[in-house]
Tab-separated table of C-alpha atoms in Angstrom:
chain	number	residue	atom	x	y	z
D	152	MET	CA	57.796	124.030	207.458
D	153	THR	CA	56.085	127.239	208.539
D	154	SER	CA	58.673	129.887	209.376
D	155	ASN	CA	58.709	132.313	212.274
D	156	LYS	CA	58.199	135.739	210.705
D	157	LYS	CA	59.442	137.421	213.888
D	158	ILE	CA	62.939	136.045	213.306
D	159	THR	CA	64.990	137.896	210.715
D	160	ARG	CA	67.723	136.405	208.571
D	161	GLN	CA	70.133	139.036	209.831
D	162	ALA	CA	69.487	138.085	213.458
D	163	VAL	CA	69.866	134.375	212.728
D	164	SER	CA	73.093	135.032	210.818
D	165	LEU	CA	74.479	136.988	213.789
D	166	PHE	CA	73.382	134.203	216.166
D	167	HIS	CA	75.428	131.627	214.270
D	168	ARG	CA	78.384	133.952	213.700
D	169	LYS	CA	78.676	134.696	217.414
D	170	ILE	CA	78.718	130.971	218.187
D	171	LYS	CA	81.450	130.414	215.617
D	172	GLU	CA	83.587	133.291	216.925
D	173	ALA	CA	83.218	132.590	220.659
D	174	GLU	CA	85.774	130.533	222.543
D	175	ARG	CA	83.995	130.441	225.910
D	176	ILE	CA	80.211	130.072	225.881
D	177	ALA	CA	77.721	129.869	228.745
D	178	ILE	CA	74.064	128.824	228.695
D	179	SER	CA	71.596	129.509	231.497
D	180	GLY	CA	67.851	129.362	232.050
D	181	HIS	CA	65.430	130.405	234.736
D	182	ILE	CA	65.468	129.378	238.378
D	183	ASN	CA	63.664	126.092	239.130
D	184	PRO	CA	64.279	124.874	235.550
D	185	ASP	CA	61.355	123.046	233.942
D	186	GLY	CA	61.220	120.847	230.847
D	187	ASP	CA	61.320	123.650	228.292
D	188	CYS	CA	64.178	125.383	230.085
D	189	VAL	CA	66.228	122.191	230.441
D	190	GLY	CA	65.451	121.048	226.900
D	191	ALA	CA	66.451	124.405	225.432
D	192	CYS	CA	69.715	124.654	227.390
D	193	LEU	CA	70.847	121.085	226.731
D	194	GLY	CA	69.610	121.151	223.133
D	195	LEU	CA	71.602	124.288	222.315
D	196	CYS	CA	74.667	122.847	224.035
D	197	ALA	CA	74.400	119.659	221.966
D	198	TYR	CA	73.972	121.684	218.779
D	199	ILE	CA	77.059	123.820	219.460
D	200	LEU	CA	79.236	120.840	220.378
D	201	ASP	CA	78.058	118.930	217.320
D	202	LEU	CA	79.360	121.831	215.236
D	203	ASP	CA	82.657	122.035	217.134
D	204	PRO	CA	83.421	119.443	219.848
D	205	LYS	CA	86.380	121.556	221.002
D	206	LYS	CA	84.210	124.496	222.034
D	207	LYS	CA	84.072	125.295	225.747
D	208	VAL	CA	80.386	125.365	226.676
D	209	ASP	CA	79.283	125.745	230.300
D	210	ILE	CA	75.662	125.004	231.237
D	211	LEU	CA	74.894	126.965	234.391
D	212	LEU	CA	71.581	125.932	235.925
D	213	GLU	CA	70.045	125.159	239.259
D	214	PRO	CA	69.775	121.387	239.863
D	215	ILE	CA	67.404	119.693	237.422
D	216	SER	CA	64.914	116.882	237.927
D	217	GLU	CA	66.333	113.368	237.754
D	218	LYS	CA	63.811	112.519	235.040
D	219	PHE	CA	65.713	114.779	232.630
D	220	ARG	CA	69.072	113.142	233.317
D	221	PHE	CA	68.927	110.908	230.221
D	222	LEU	CA	69.328	113.944	227.951
D	223	ALA	CA	72.695	114.549	226.328
D	224	TYR	CA	75.058	116.763	228.346
D	225	ALA	CA	72.860	116.700	231.450
D	226	ASP	CA	75.999	115.641	233.307
D	227	HIS	CA	77.680	118.879	232.165
D	228	ILE	CA	75.324	121.088	234.179
D	229	MET	CA	77.110	123.163	236.813
D	230	GLN	CA	75.891	125.385	239.628
D	231	GLU	CA	78.883	127.733	239.532
D	232	LYS	CA	81.461	129.094	237.111
D	233	THR	CA	84.876	127.431	237.093
D	234	GLU	CA	87.057	130.233	235.712
D	235	GLU	CA	87.564	133.969	236.236
D	236	GLU	CA	87.437	135.358	232.684
D	237	PRO	CA	84.096	136.710	231.397
D	238	TYR	CA	82.375	134.530	228.817
D	239	ASP	CA	82.657	135.540	225.170
D	240	LEU	CA	79.022	134.602	224.623
D	241	TYR	CA	76.207	134.025	227.113
D	242	PHE	CA	72.762	132.629	226.280
D	243	SER	CA	69.705	133.262	228.429
D	244	LEU	CA	67.032	130.727	227.494
D	245	ASP	CA	63.376	130.578	228.591
D	246	CYS	CA	63.944	133.430	231.031
D	247	SER	CA	61.542	136.383	231.142
D	248	ASP	CA	63.990	138.804	232.775
D	249	LYS	CA	67.590	138.870	234.001
D	250	GLU	CA	66.553	138.510	237.632
D	251	ARG	CA	65.068	135.087	236.816
D	252	LEU	CA	68.614	133.904	236.010
D	253	GLY	CA	69.136	133.881	239.762
D	254	ALA	CA	72.743	133.429	240.834
D	255	PHE	CA	73.921	133.619	237.214
D	256	GLN	CA	72.595	137.106	236.445
D	257	GLU	CA	75.923	138.775	237.182
D	258	LEU	CA	77.812	136.372	234.913
D	259	PHE	CA	75.339	137.119	232.120
D	260	GLU	CA	75.821	140.873	232.567
D	261	GLU	CA	79.629	140.503	232.547
D	262	ALA	CA	79.713	138.520	229.279
D	263	ARG	CA	81.109	140.175	226.142
D	264	PHE	CA	77.983	139.387	224.112
D	265	THR	CA	74.597	138.148	225.263
D	266	ILE	CA	71.682	136.475	223.484
D	267	CYS	CA	68.160	136.080	224.876
D	268	VAL	CA	65.741	133.466	223.504
D	269	ASP	CA	62.353	133.384	225.209
D	270	HIS	CA	58.591	133.046	224.715
D	271	HIS	CA	57.197	134.696	227.856
D	272	ILE	CA	54.796	137.554	227.151
D	273	SER	CA	56.198	139.469	230.136
D	274	ASN	CA	59.698	139.618	228.607
D	275	GLN	CA	60.431	143.297	227.926
D	276	GLY	CA	63.656	142.486	226.122
D	277	PHE	CA	67.226	142.173	227.379
D	278	GLY	CA	70.537	141.062	225.924
D	279	ASP	CA	72.521	142.262	222.920
D	280	LEU	CA	70.559	139.987	220.553
D	281	ARG	CA	66.955	138.991	221.262
D	282	PHE	CA	64.608	136.339	219.952
D	283	ILE	CA	61.370	136.855	221.860
D	284	ASP	CA	58.084	135.447	220.563
D	285	ALA	CA	55.146	135.258	222.960
D	286	ASP	CA	53.133	133.394	220.323
D	287	ALA	CA	55.553	130.461	220.362
D	288	SER	CA	54.596	127.405	222.407
D	289	SER	CA	58.021	127.181	223.976
D	290	THR	CA	61.588	128.392	223.852
D	291	CYS	CA	62.458	125.079	222.192
D	292	GLU	CA	60.111	125.958	219.322
D	293	ILE	CA	61.936	129.270	218.802
D	294	LEU	CA	65.308	127.523	218.927
D	295	TYR	CA	64.148	125.092	216.245
D	296	ASP	CA	63.418	128.089	213.998
D	297	ILE	CA	66.886	129.539	214.609
D	298	LEU	CA	69.008	126.390	214.283
D	299	GLU	CA	69.955	124.909	210.929
D	300	GLU	CA	67.555	121.982	210.535
D	301	LYS	CA	69.976	119.742	208.667
D	302	LYS	CA	72.519	120.161	211.486
D	303	ILE	CA	70.101	119.169	214.251
D	304	SER	CA	71.308	115.817	215.570
D	305	PHE	CA	69.337	113.210	217.472
D	306	ASP	CA	70.664	114.586	220.778
D	307	THR	CA	69.498	118.110	219.981
D	308	ALA	CA	66.178	116.880	218.580
D	309	GLN	CA	65.429	114.873	221.719
D	310	CYS	CA	66.021	117.916	223.926
D	311	LEU	CA	63.855	120.199	221.787
D	312	TYR	CA	61.043	117.644	221.605
D	313	LEU	CA	61.055	117.281	225.386
D	314	GLY	CA	60.818	121.049	225.849
D	315	ILE	CA	57.895	121.332	223.448
D	316	VAL	CA	56.099	118.396	225.080
D	317	HIS	CA	56.352	119.947	228.523
D	318	ASP	CA	55.264	123.463	227.625
D	319	THR	CA	52.312	122.233	225.544
D	320	GLY	CA	51.196	119.736	228.192
D	321	VAL	CA	51.754	116.859	225.747
D	322	PHE	CA	50.168	118.841	222.904
D	323	LYS	CA	46.907	119.605	224.707
D	324	HIS	CA	47.329	123.244	225.765
D	325	SER	CA	45.973	126.045	223.586
D	326	ASN	CA	49.527	126.900	222.486
D	327	THR	CA	49.590	123.686	220.424
D	328	THR	CA	49.425	124.873	216.827
D	329	ARG	CA	49.791	123.235	213.433
D	330	LYS	CA	53.350	124.549	213.354
D	331	VAL	CA	54.113	122.896	216.707
D	332	MET	CA	52.909	119.547	215.372
D	333	GLU	CA	54.956	119.978	212.200
D	334	ILE	CA	58.082	120.672	214.256
D	335	ALA	CA	57.342	117.660	216.464
D	336	GLY	CA	57.041	115.519	213.339
D	337	ALA	CA	60.362	116.799	212.003
D	338	LEU	CA	62.049	115.971	215.319
D	339	ILE	CA	60.534	112.487	215.274
D	340	ASP	CA	62.121	112.062	211.844
D	341	LYS	CA	65.462	112.647	213.604
D	342	GLY	CA	64.851	109.491	215.643
D	343	VAL	CA	63.064	110.894	218.700
D	344	ARG	CA	60.747	108.406	220.429
D	345	PRO	CA	57.619	110.215	221.666
D	346	ASP	CA	56.481	107.272	223.805
D	347	PHE	CA	59.773	107.190	225.705
D	348	ILE	CA	60.009	110.936	226.330
D	349	ILE	CA	56.360	111.400	227.274
D	350	ASP	CA	56.174	108.377	229.575
D	351	GLU	CA	59.581	108.898	231.197
D	352	THR	CA	59.282	112.627	231.833
D	353	PHE	CA	55.560	113.314	232.037
D	354	TYR	CA	53.584	110.320	233.255
D	355	LYS	CA	55.915	107.907	235.027
D	356	LYS	CA	56.007	108.336	238.804
D	357	THR	CA	57.702	106.564	241.661
D	358	TYR	CA	55.659	104.952	244.404
D	359	ILE	CA	56.492	107.872	246.730
D	360	GLN	CA	55.442	110.393	244.077
D	361	ASN	CA	52.102	108.618	243.741
D	362	GLN	CA	51.709	108.719	247.510
D	363	ILE	CA	52.313	112.467	247.705
D	364	LEU	CA	49.989	113.042	244.738
D	365	GLY	CA	47.298	111.056	246.514
D	366	ARG	CA	47.779	113.022	249.706
D	367	ALA	CA	47.621	116.365	247.857
D	368	LEU	CA	44.370	115.332	246.183
D	369	MET	CA	42.845	113.947	249.380
D	370	GLU	CA	43.588	117.159	251.266
D	371	SER	CA	42.541	119.546	248.478
D	372	ILE	CA	39.852	122.146	249.188
D	373	LEU	CA	37.268	123.759	246.912
D	374	LEU	CA	36.502	127.488	247.128
D	375	LEU	CA	34.100	129.899	245.414
D	376	ASP	CA	31.407	127.289	244.780
D	377	GLY	CA	33.926	124.849	243.382
D	378	ARG	CA	35.523	127.226	240.872
D	379	ILE	CA	38.863	127.260	242.744
D	380	ILE	CA	40.712	124.272	244.108
D	381	PHE	CA	43.873	124.367	246.178
D	382	SER	CA	46.158	122.026	248.014
D	383	ALA	CA	49.387	122.484	249.954
D	384	ILE	CA	52.317	120.388	251.105
D	385	LYS	CA	54.350	121.490	254.122
D	386	LYS	CA	58.112	121.072	254.308
D	387	LYS	CA	57.821	118.697	257.235
D	388	ASP	CA	55.701	116.406	255.059
D	389	MET	CA	58.177	116.619	252.182
D	390	ASP	CA	60.941	115.694	254.624
D	391	PHE	CA	58.832	112.807	255.974
D	392	TYR	CA	58.341	111.349	252.494
D	393	GLY	CA	61.911	112.175	251.477
D	394	ILE	CA	60.829	114.127	248.402
D	395	GLU	CA	62.037	117.221	246.582
D	396	SER	CA	60.175	119.808	244.513
D	397	GLY	CA	60.585	117.774	241.324
D	398	ASP	CA	58.570	114.961	242.892
D	399	LEU	CA	55.548	117.254	242.966
D	400	ASP	CA	55.326	117.606	239.187
D	401	GLY	CA	51.853	116.806	237.960
D	402	VAL	CA	50.000	117.671	241.157
D	403	ILE	CA	48.804	121.042	239.878
D	404	ASP	CA	47.659	119.568	236.554
D	405	GLN	CA	45.623	116.891	238.282
D	406	LEU	CA	43.984	119.534	240.463
D	407	ARG	CA	43.194	121.633	237.377
D	408	VAL	CA	41.172	118.933	235.637
D	409	THR	CA	38.736	118.637	238.548
D	410	GLU	CA	35.200	119.053	237.188
D	411	GLY	CA	33.826	122.571	237.639
D	412	VAL	CA	37.189	124.105	238.521
D	413	GLU	CA	38.326	127.239	236.681
D	414	CYS	CA	41.586	127.818	238.549
D	415	ALA	CA	43.879	125.566	240.566
D	416	LEU	CA	46.499	126.480	243.162
D	417	PHE	CA	49.205	124.247	244.546
D	418	LEU	CA	51.569	125.385	247.268
D	419	TYR	CA	54.628	123.664	248.648
D	420	GLU	CA	56.857	124.981	251.407
D	421	LYS	CA	60.429	125.635	250.266
D	422	THR	CA	61.687	126.897	253.609
D	423	GLU	CA	59.764	127.640	256.801
D	424	GLY	CA	57.127	130.227	255.969
D	425	GLN	CA	58.036	130.487	252.278
D	426	PHE	CA	55.839	128.794	249.686
D	427	LYS	CA	56.213	128.169	245.977
D	428	VAL	CA	52.770	128.753	244.456
D	429	SER	CA	51.761	127.207	241.125
D	430	LEU	CA	48.641	128.482	239.357
D	431	ARG	CA	46.752	126.892	236.458
D	432	SER	CA	43.745	128.234	234.578
D	433	ASN	CA	41.096	126.530	232.468
D	434	GLY	CA	40.439	129.628	230.383
D	435	LYS	CA	38.622	132.172	232.560
D	436	VAL	CA	41.579	133.451	234.598
D	437	ASP	CA	44.844	135.064	233.477
D	438	VAL	CA	47.057	133.599	236.186
D	439	ARG	CA	50.139	135.413	234.892
D	440	LYS	CA	48.651	138.727	236.029
D	441	ILE	CA	48.046	137.287	239.473
D	442	ALA	CA	51.521	135.773	239.789
D	443	GLU	CA	53.111	139.058	238.762
D	444	GLN	CA	51.421	140.813	241.696
D	445	PHE	CA	53.448	138.523	243.972
D	446	GLY	CA	56.750	138.925	242.143
D	447	GLY	CA	56.333	135.893	239.892
D	448	GLY	CA	55.347	135.376	236.282
D	449	GLY	CA	54.656	132.854	233.578
D	450	HIS	CA	51.905	132.449	231.020
D	451	VAL	CA	48.197	133.237	230.802
D	452	LYS	CA	47.145	129.732	231.825
D	453	ALA	CA	50.221	128.609	233.771
D	454	ALA	CA	52.191	130.765	236.174
D	455	GLY	CA	53.921	130.740	239.516
D	456	CYS	CA	55.391	132.827	242.310
D	457	THR	CA	57.073	132.505	245.688
D	458	VAL	CA	55.202	134.000	248.650
D	459	GLU	CA	55.993	134.449	252.339
D	460	GLY	CA	53.348	133.547	254.912
D	461	ASN	CA	51.116	130.641	255.882
D	462	VAL	CA	48.837	128.666	253.580
D	463	ARG	CA	45.613	130.295	254.765
D	464	ASP	CA	46.880	133.857	254.335
D	465	ILE	CA	48.411	133.153	250.931
D	466	VAL	CA	45.244	131.520	249.593
D	467	ASN	CA	43.122	134.313	251.072
D	468	SER	CA	45.329	136.847	249.266
D	469	ILE	CA	45.165	135.116	245.892
D	470	SER	CA	41.559	133.866	245.761
D	471	PRO	CA	39.929	137.345	245.647
D	472	LEU	CA	42.075	138.195	242.614
D	473	ILE	CA	40.835	135.041	240.914
D	474	ASP	CA	37.260	135.869	241.904
D	475	GLN	CA	37.555	139.334	240.335
D	476	GLN	CA	38.472	137.830	236.988
D	477	LEU	CA	35.799	135.147	237.206
D	478	GLU	CA	33.169	137.790	237.874
D	479	GLN	CA	34.100	139.477	234.618
D	480	GLY	CA	33.113	136.278	232.821
D	481	LYS	CA	35.634	136.667	230.002
D	482	ASP	CA	37.831	134.082	228.342
D	483	VAL	CA	41.566	134.822	228.493
């Protein structure tokens, strides 16, 4: 297996020693947790409890998608701390900065020792111990490099595989490397079923989810001679269909693969006048740079932000920034 040269033996040794010494451990990821975030948090929890079932491990996350509920320890996820004492050890996973921990930032800062594991290029480094590799496909890939392979159980392997699948777009994004495929193969050897994980968490949709996908596609609009496509879902429509944000997974990716499109935008209204904006690039636009201008972040080809305003004004604010990059004619 190809090793991660950015991870030192000393750092890995400290990682494992801190787990062994800690009595109270917390694990958190970014707000609006996606597959990599959930997989990393639950996978690390499973790994720690496999080593010592008596450990106290709290997983503090915002509510996760129902499609991830089959993962081990998903039922352990909490939205608030249950005791007063600071944690001995606190993990921040798949989080580019402390602010992205949301309501759990203060708990992280109060902990006696903190560890950050992340693959976002915008991560400037935080925590007492840091494992940050922007070249990694996912936080789950970095975790695989840190954990002792022989001690990775089926439960941990399934979580890590899910995280890798989601952040590589089922192994089709440019971050899919030979190493990623080797890790995926090693996790399959642990008993992971790729067909189950990919179908259940990536492709399978409810009837209502298909309806909202169809509506988003029907109402999509092309801009800049077809190089930009966008669609938006208002809160009143989400309430009408009885859907939540997790039901919108896949909309942005379907918009992105429209012929001739270089950049896709998908907006959904979280509260009145506040929209979550997802951006996807086909190689000519660095959407991370655009998202960061609106207080968000992410990766070169996949990013997001939350913006106040109406759909027209938001799109009119973002599209010129996309146009500027397209005019440069460079690959990102």
